[in-house]
Amino acid sequence: GAGVSQSPSNKVTEKGKDVELRCDPISGHTALYWYRQSLGQGLEFLIYFQGNSAPDKSGLPSDRFSAERTGGSVSTLTIQRTQQEDSAVYLCASSTGQGGKTQYFGPGTRLLVL
Amino acid sequence: AQSVTQLGSHVSVSEGALVLLRCNYSSSVPPYLFWYVQYPNQGLQLLLKYTTGATLVKGINGFEAEFKKSETSFHLTKPSAHMSDAAEYFCAVITYNNNDMRFGAGTRLTVKP
């Protein structure tokens, strides 16, 4: 009965380094979302996975951001050559489908780029 | 694409007073609307949602919201605030044919004793 989990919970990195953030969705959920929450702002959609379909990458802010989902379960969000403006909380959510299906959120990964 | 506007980044009420958090949406097709709550250092938790059917939706912790198509609104209310309601609240919209849930900027609710 575990919810969505994310790791690490906190990550501090130096500008220019690459980081990987992990998301374990709720078992059986076919849809997985990544969002970015910057200080004092709302959530910004990044990418969406649904089953075996090609992901919707329309929200990725630059080509430094990429994500994959292996075996239809665990997802990894990778940020290459991190910049200070990448500092934010990265939230993952999963659901049983798109549209009106409820998205269940993980606790997030707080990324600080020095 | 759909969008959400939350009026008031900060709302302060006294314990026991009415809570009203405002949300207006924009969508070219029928929307699905959500309210999420975020406590410090935690992820988002669903309070309630509207998809179809009854326009008055009841959620957890005594919150409710009413979908008003004519006003493009989905305001969140609670008759009597409790100290434990202090948190950040996000309104969100998505449509049946879209993967992109759009969130408002959030409203931080403070409850004074």
mmCIF file of C-alpha atoms in Angstrom:
data_model
loop_
_atom_site.group_PDB
_atom_site.id
_atom_site.type_symbol
_atom_site.label_atom_id
_atom_site.label_comp_id
_atom_site.label_asym_id
_atom_site.label_seq_id
_atom_site.Cartn_x
_atom_site.Cartn_y
_atom_site.Cartn_z
ATOM 1 C CA GLY A 1 0.000 0.000 0.000
ATOM 2 C CA ALA A 2 2.984 2.302 -0.457
ATOM 3 C CA GLY A 3 2.506 5.641 -2.123
ATOM 4 C CA VAL A 4 4.762 7.363 -4.607
ATOM 5 C CA SER A 5 8.342 7.499 -3.389
ATOM 6 C CA GLN A 6 11.169 9.694 -4.584
ATOM 7 C CA SER A 7 14.885 9.704 -3.968
ATOM 8 C CA PRO A 8 16.964 11.388 -2.899
ATOM 9 C CA SER A 9 14.851 13.646 -0.713
ATOM 10 C CA ASN A 10 17.509 16.337 -0.923
ATOM 11 C CA LYS A 11 20.326 16.869 -3.383
ATOM 12 C CA VAL A 12 23.019 19.521 -3.353
ATOM 13 C CA THR A 13 25.231 19.727 -6.397
ATOM 14 C CA GLU A 14 27.691 22.051 -8.037
ATOM 15 C CA LYS A 15 26.881 24.002 -11.150
ATOM 16 C CA GLY A 16 27.771 22.003 -14.245
ATOM 17 C CA LYS A 17 27.325 18.579 -12.685
ATOM 18 C CA ASP A 18 24.699 16.057 -13.797
ATOM 19 C CA VAL A 19 22.011 14.808 -11.409
ATOM 20 C CA GLU A 20 19.556 11.931 -11.472
ATOM 21 C CA LEU A 21 16.292 11.963 -9.595
ATOM 22 C CA ARG A 22 14.296 8.794 -9.078
ATOM 23 C CA CYS A 23 10.576 8.152 -8.825
ATOM 24 C CA ASP A 24 8.839 4.921 -7.815
ATOM 25 C CA PRO A 25 5.144 5.195 -8.706
ATOM 26 C CA ILE A 26 2.272 3.387 -7.065
ATOM 27 C CA SER A 27 2.193 -0.204 -8.227
ATOM 28 C CA GLY A 28 -0.182 -0.665 -11.150
ATOM 29 C CA HIS A 29 -0.334 3.006 -12.086
ATOM 30 C CA THR A 30 0.248 3.370 -15.800
ATOM 31 C CA ALA A 31 0.669 7.129 -15.891
ATOM 32 C CA LEU A 32 3.639 8.989 -14.414
ATOM 33 C CA TYR A 33 4.243 12.735 -14.322
ATOM 34 C CA TRP A 34 7.182 14.952 -13.405
ATOM 35 C CA TYR A 35 6.685 18.519 -12.191
ATOM 36 C CA ARG A 36 8.987 21.266 -11.014
ATOM 37 C CA GLN A 37 8.050 23.560 -8.149
ATOM 38 C CA SER A 38 10.179 26.651 -7.878
ATOM 39 C CA LEU A 39 10.228 28.834 -4.779
ATOM 40 C CA GLY A 40 7.113 30.951 -4.556
ATOM 41 C CA GLN A 41 5.670 29.557 -7.753
ATOM 42 C CA GLY A 42 3.183 26.917 -8.723
ATOM 43 C CA LEU A 43 3.936 23.589 -10.281
ATOM 44 C CA GLU A 44 5.343 23.392 -13.762
ATOM 45 C CA PHE A 45 4.600 20.302 -15.854
ATOM 46 C CA LEU A 46 7.730 18.676 -17.246
ATOM 47 C CA ILE A 47 6.976 15.281 -18.774
ATOM 48 C CA TYR A 48 4.309 12.565 -18.857
ATOM 49 C CA PHE A 49 4.557 8.811 -19.404
ATOM 50 C CA GLN A 50 1.549 6.612 -20.198
ATOM 51 C CA GLY A 51 2.099 2.898 -20.524
ATOM 52 C CA ASN A 52 4.272 2.033 -23.503
ATOM 53 C CA SER A 53 3.373 5.161 -25.448
ATOM 54 C CA ALA A 54 5.943 7.762 -26.382
ATOM 55 C CA PRO A 55 6.280 10.265 -23.527
ATOM 56 C CA ASP A 56 4.878 13.770 -23.728
ATOM 57 C CA LYS A 57 8.012 15.885 -23.333
ATOM 58 C CA SER A 58 6.377 19.203 -24.106
ATOM 59 C CA GLY A 59 7.111 20.674 -20.691
ATOM 60 C CA LEU A 60 10.840 20.054 -20.542
ATOM 61 C CA PRO A 61 12.506 23.491 -20.311
ATOM 62 C CA SER A 62 15.657 22.631 -22.248
ATOM 63 C CA ASP A 63 17.567 19.741 -23.814
ATOM 64 C CA ARG A 64 19.542 19.429 -20.583
ATOM 65 C CA PHE A 65 16.467 17.739 -19.114
ATOM 66 C CA SER A 66 15.533 14.178 -19.983
ATOM 67 C CA ALA A 67 13.578 11.374 -18.406
ATOM 68 C CA GLU A 68 13.045 7.702 -18.912
ATOM 69 C CA ARG A 69 10.764 5.101 -17.493
ATOM 70 C CA THR A 70 12.005 1.560 -17.385
ATOM 71 C CA GLY A 71 9.647 -1.370 -17.536
ATOM 72 C CA GLY A 72 6.657 0.888 -17.180
ATOM 73 C CA SER A 73 7.469 1.497 -13.526
ATOM 74 C CA VAL A 74 10.428 3.410 -12.097
ATOM 75 C CA SER A 75 11.323 6.721 -13.717
ATOM 76 C CA THR A 76 14.529 8.732 -13.669
ATOM 77 C CA LEU A 77 14.710 12.445 -14.385
ATOM 78 C CA THR A 78 18.182 13.535 -15.471
ATOM 79 C CA ILE A 79 19.436 17.094 -15.513
ATOM 80 C CA GLN A 80 22.728 17.573 -17.304
ATOM 81 C CA ARG A 81 25.135 20.440 -16.714
ATOM 82 C CA THR A 82 22.992 21.813 -13.899
ATOM 83 C CA GLN A 83 22.477 25.555 -13.568
ATOM 84 C CA GLN A 84 21.532 27.563 -10.486
ATOM 85 C CA GLU A 85 18.092 28.218 -11.947
ATOM 86 C CA ASP A 86 17.462 24.462 -11.854
ATOM 87 C CA SER A 87 17.211 24.693 -8.058
ATOM 88 C CA ALA A 88 13.675 23.655 -7.185
ATOM 89 C CA VAL A 89 11.581 20.857 -5.788
ATOM 90 C CA TYR A 90 10.978 18.129 -8.337
ATOM 91 C CA LEU A 91 7.720 16.294 -7.790
ATOM 92 C CA CYS A 92 6.635 13.016 -9.288
ATOM 93 C CA ALA A 93 3.038 11.849 -9.508
ATOM 94 C CA SER A 94 1.327 8.714 -10.774
ATOM 95 C CA SER A 95 -2.216 7.820 -11.724
ATOM 96 C CA THR A 96 -4.259 5.095 -13.323
ATOM 97 C CA GLY A 97 -4.635 7.150 -16.499
ATOM 98 C CA GLN A 98 -4.883 10.628 -17.926
ATOM 99 C CA GLY A 99 -7.480 13.355 -17.821
ATOM 100 C CA GLY A 100 -9.702 13.230 -14.779
ATOM 101 C CA LYS A 101 -7.780 10.509 -13.006
ATOM 102 C CA THR A 102 -6.389 11.602 -9.655
ATOM 103 C CA GLN A 103 -2.650 12.121 -9.541
ATOM 104 C CA TYR A 104 -0.912 10.937 -6.403
ATOM 105 C CA PHE A 105 2.219 12.854 -5.544
ATOM 106 C CA GLY A 106 5.476 11.829 -3.976
ATOM 107 C CA PRO A 107 7.235 13.966 -1.342
ATOM 108 C CA GLY A 108 9.571 15.500 -3.884
ATOM 109 C CA THR A 109 13.311 15.933 -4.289
ATOM 110 C CA ARG A 110 14.743 19.272 -3.229
ATOM 111 C CA LEU A 111 17.544 20.173 -5.593
ATOM 112 C CA LEU A 112 20.003 22.927 -4.775
ATOM 113 C CA VAL A 113 22.571 23.882 -7.373
ATOM 114 C CA LEU A 114 25.455 25.896 -5.942
ATOM 115 C CA ALA B 1 -4.276 25.277 -23.403
ATOM 116 C CA GLN B 2 -6.059 25.365 -20.094
ATOM 117 C CA SER B 3 -4.927 27.590 -17.225
ATOM 118 C CA VAL B 4 -5.726 28.435 -13.629
ATOM 119 C CA THR B 5 -5.590 31.666 -11.667
ATOM 120 C CA GLN B 6 -5.640 31.711 -7.894
ATOM 121 C CA LEU B 7 -6.571 35.081 -6.442
ATOM 122 C CA GLY B 8 -4.537 35.893 -3.366
ATOM 123 C CA SER B 9 -1.155 34.359 -2.711
ATOM 124 C CA HIS B 10 -1.746 34.662 1.031
ATOM 125 C CA VAL B 11 -4.973 34.341 2.991
ATOM 126 C CA SER B 12 -5.199 34.748 6.748
ATOM 127 C CA VAL B 13 -8.231 33.782 8.814
ATOM 128 C CA SER B 14 -8.997 33.339 12.475
ATOM 129 C CA GLU B 15 -9.635 29.905 13.892
ATOM 130 C CA GLY B 16 -13.317 29.113 13.474
ATOM 131 C CA ALA B 17 -13.822 31.582 10.633
ATOM 132 C CA LEU B 18 -14.889 30.800 7.088
ATOM 133 C CA VAL B 19 -12.154 29.807 4.660
ATOM 134 C CA LEU B 20 -12.549 30.928 1.035
ATOM 135 C CA LEU B 21 -9.781 30.300 -1.471
ATOM 136 C CA ARG B 22 -10.490 31.489 -4.990
ATOM 137 C CA CYS B 23 -9.737 29.701 -8.230
ATOM 138 C CA ASN B 24 -10.714 30.648 -11.763
ATOM 139 C CA TYR B 25 -9.926 28.533 -14.778
ATOM 140 C CA SER B 26 -9.716 28.871 -18.514
ATOM 141 C CA SER B 27 -10.388 25.925 -20.790
ATOM 142 C CA SER B 28 -11.724 25.459 -24.301
ATOM 143 C CA VAL B 29 -13.162 22.049 -23.445
ATOM 144 C CA PRO B 30 -14.907 20.795 -20.312
ATOM 145 C CA PRO B 31 -12.343 20.821 -17.519
ATOM 146 C CA TYR B 32 -11.488 18.506 -14.716
ATOM 147 C CA LEU B 33 -10.674 20.561 -11.628
ATOM 148 C CA PHE B 34 -8.693 19.684 -8.550
ATOM 149 C CA TRP B 35 -7.680 21.182 -5.225
ATOM 150 C CA TYR B 36 -4.505 19.918 -3.622
ATOM 151 C CA VAL B 37 -3.012 20.803 -0.232
ATOM 152 C CA GLN B 38 0.700 20.853 0.538
ATOM 153 C CA TYR B 39 1.971 20.798 4.094
ATOM 154 C CA PRO B 40 5.562 21.910 4.768
ATOM 155 C CA ASN B 41 8.170 19.599 3.315
ATOM 156 C CA GLN B 42 5.561 17.232 1.949
ATOM 157 C CA GLY B 43 4.125 16.371 -1.430
ATOM 158 C CA LEU B 44 0.692 17.365 -2.633
ATOM 159 C CA GLN B 45 -2.377 15.675 -1.215
ATOM 160 C CA LEU B 46 -5.688 15.641 -3.041
ATOM 161 C CA LEU B 47 -8.460 17.510 -1.225
ATOM 162 C CA LEU B 48 -11.200 17.084 -3.796
ATOM 163 C CA LYS B 49 -11.873 16.984 -7.508
ATOM 164 C CA TYR B 50 -14.600 17.712 -10.018
ATOM 165 C CA THR B 51 -14.874 15.655 -13.184
ATOM 166 C CA THR B 52 -18.543 15.313 -14.111
ATOM 167 C CA GLY B 53 -21.896 15.226 -12.342
ATOM 168 C CA ALA B 54 -22.705 17.142 -9.189
ATOM 169 C CA THR B 55 -21.139 20.572 -9.217
ATOM 170 C CA LEU B 56 -20.763 20.780 -5.441
ATOM 171 C CA VAL B 57 -17.917 18.532 -4.453
ATOM 172 C CA LYS B 58 -17.067 17.553 -0.911
ATOM 173 C CA GLY B 59 -13.562 16.595 0.053
ATOM 174 C CA ILE B 60 -11.493 15.652 3.024
ATOM 175 C CA ASN B 61 -11.089 17.664 6.218
ATOM 176 C CA GLY B 62 -14.432 19.426 5.761
ATOM 177 C CA PHE B 63 -13.508 21.242 2.554
ATOM 178 C CA GLU B 64 -15.829 21.617 -0.391
ATOM 179 C CA ALA B 65 -15.789 23.384 -3.743
ATOM 180 C CA GLU B 66 -18.418 24.317 -6.287
ATOM 181 C CA PHE B 67 -17.898 24.193 -10.027
ATOM 182 C CA LYS B 68 -19.572 27.226 -11.601
ATOM 183 C CA LYS B 69 -19.309 27.065 -15.363
ATOM 184 C CA SER B 70 -20.885 30.486 -15.882
ATOM 185 C CA GLU B 71 -18.240 32.070 -13.674
ATOM 186 C CA THR B 72 -15.408 29.683 -14.697
ATOM 187 C CA SER B 73 -14.716 29.274 -11.016
ATOM 188 C CA PHE B 74 -13.947 26.468 -8.588
ATOM 189 C CA HIS B 75 -13.576 28.195 -5.214
ATOM 190 C CA LEU B 76 -12.608 26.178 -2.152
ATOM 191 C CA THR B 77 -14.466 26.714 1.113
ATOM 192 C CA LYS B 78 -14.584 25.434 4.659
ATOM 193 C CA PRO B 79 -17.131 26.751 7.172
ATOM 194 C CA SER B 80 -14.811 26.793 10.161
ATOM 195 C CA ALA B 81 -11.019 27.001 9.971
ATOM 196 C CA HIS B 82 -8.822 24.853 12.171
ATOM 197 C CA MET B 83 -5.208 25.477 13.042
ATOM 198 C CA SER B 84 -4.271 22.294 11.209
ATOM 199 C CA ASP B 85 -5.596 23.784 7.953
ATOM 200 C CA ALA B 86 -2.570 26.058 7.701
ATOM 201 C CA ALA B 87 -0.842 24.987 4.480
ATOM 202 C CA GLU B 88 -0.399 25.841 0.802
ATOM 203 C CA TYR B 89 -3.361 25.131 -1.449
ATOM 204 C CA PHE B 90 -3.175 24.576 -5.177
ATOM 205 C CA CYS B 91 -5.962 24.605 -7.717
ATOM 206 C CA ALA B 92 -5.348 22.604 -10.883
ATOM 207 C CA VAL B 93 -7.056 21.944 -14.202
ATOM 208 C CA ILE B 94 -6.689 19.233 -16.808
ATOM 209 C CA THR B 95 -8.843 18.072 -19.693
ATOM 210 C CA TYR B 96 -9.813 14.619 -20.903
ATOM 211 C CA ASN B 97 -7.676 14.931 -24.013
ATOM 212 C CA ASN B 98 -4.606 16.386 -22.376
ATOM 213 C CA ASN B 99 -1.720 15.175 -20.253
ATOM 214 C CA ASP B 100 -0.740 18.609 -19.021
ATOM 215 C CA MET B 101 -2.216 19.448 -15.633
ATOM 216 C CA ARG B 102 -1.899 23.179 -15.048
ATOM 217 C CA PHE B 103 -1.539 24.406 -11.493
ATOM 218 C CA GLY B 104 -2.218 27.786 -9.999
ATOM 219 C CA ALA B 105 0.551 29.632 -8.195
ATOM 220 C CA GLY B 106 -0.854 28.513 -4.864
ATOM 221 C CA THR B 107 -2.443 30.231 -1.885
ATOM 222 C CA ARG B 108 -0.819 30.065 1.505
ATOM 223 C CA LEU B 109 -3.430 29.828 4.244
ATOM 224 C CA THR B 110 -2.560 31.072 7.716
ATOM 225 C CA VAL B 111 -4.902 30.367 10.635
ATOM 226 C CA LYS B 112 -4.647 32.657 13.628
ATOM 227 C CA PRO B 113 -5.610 31.466 17.109
#
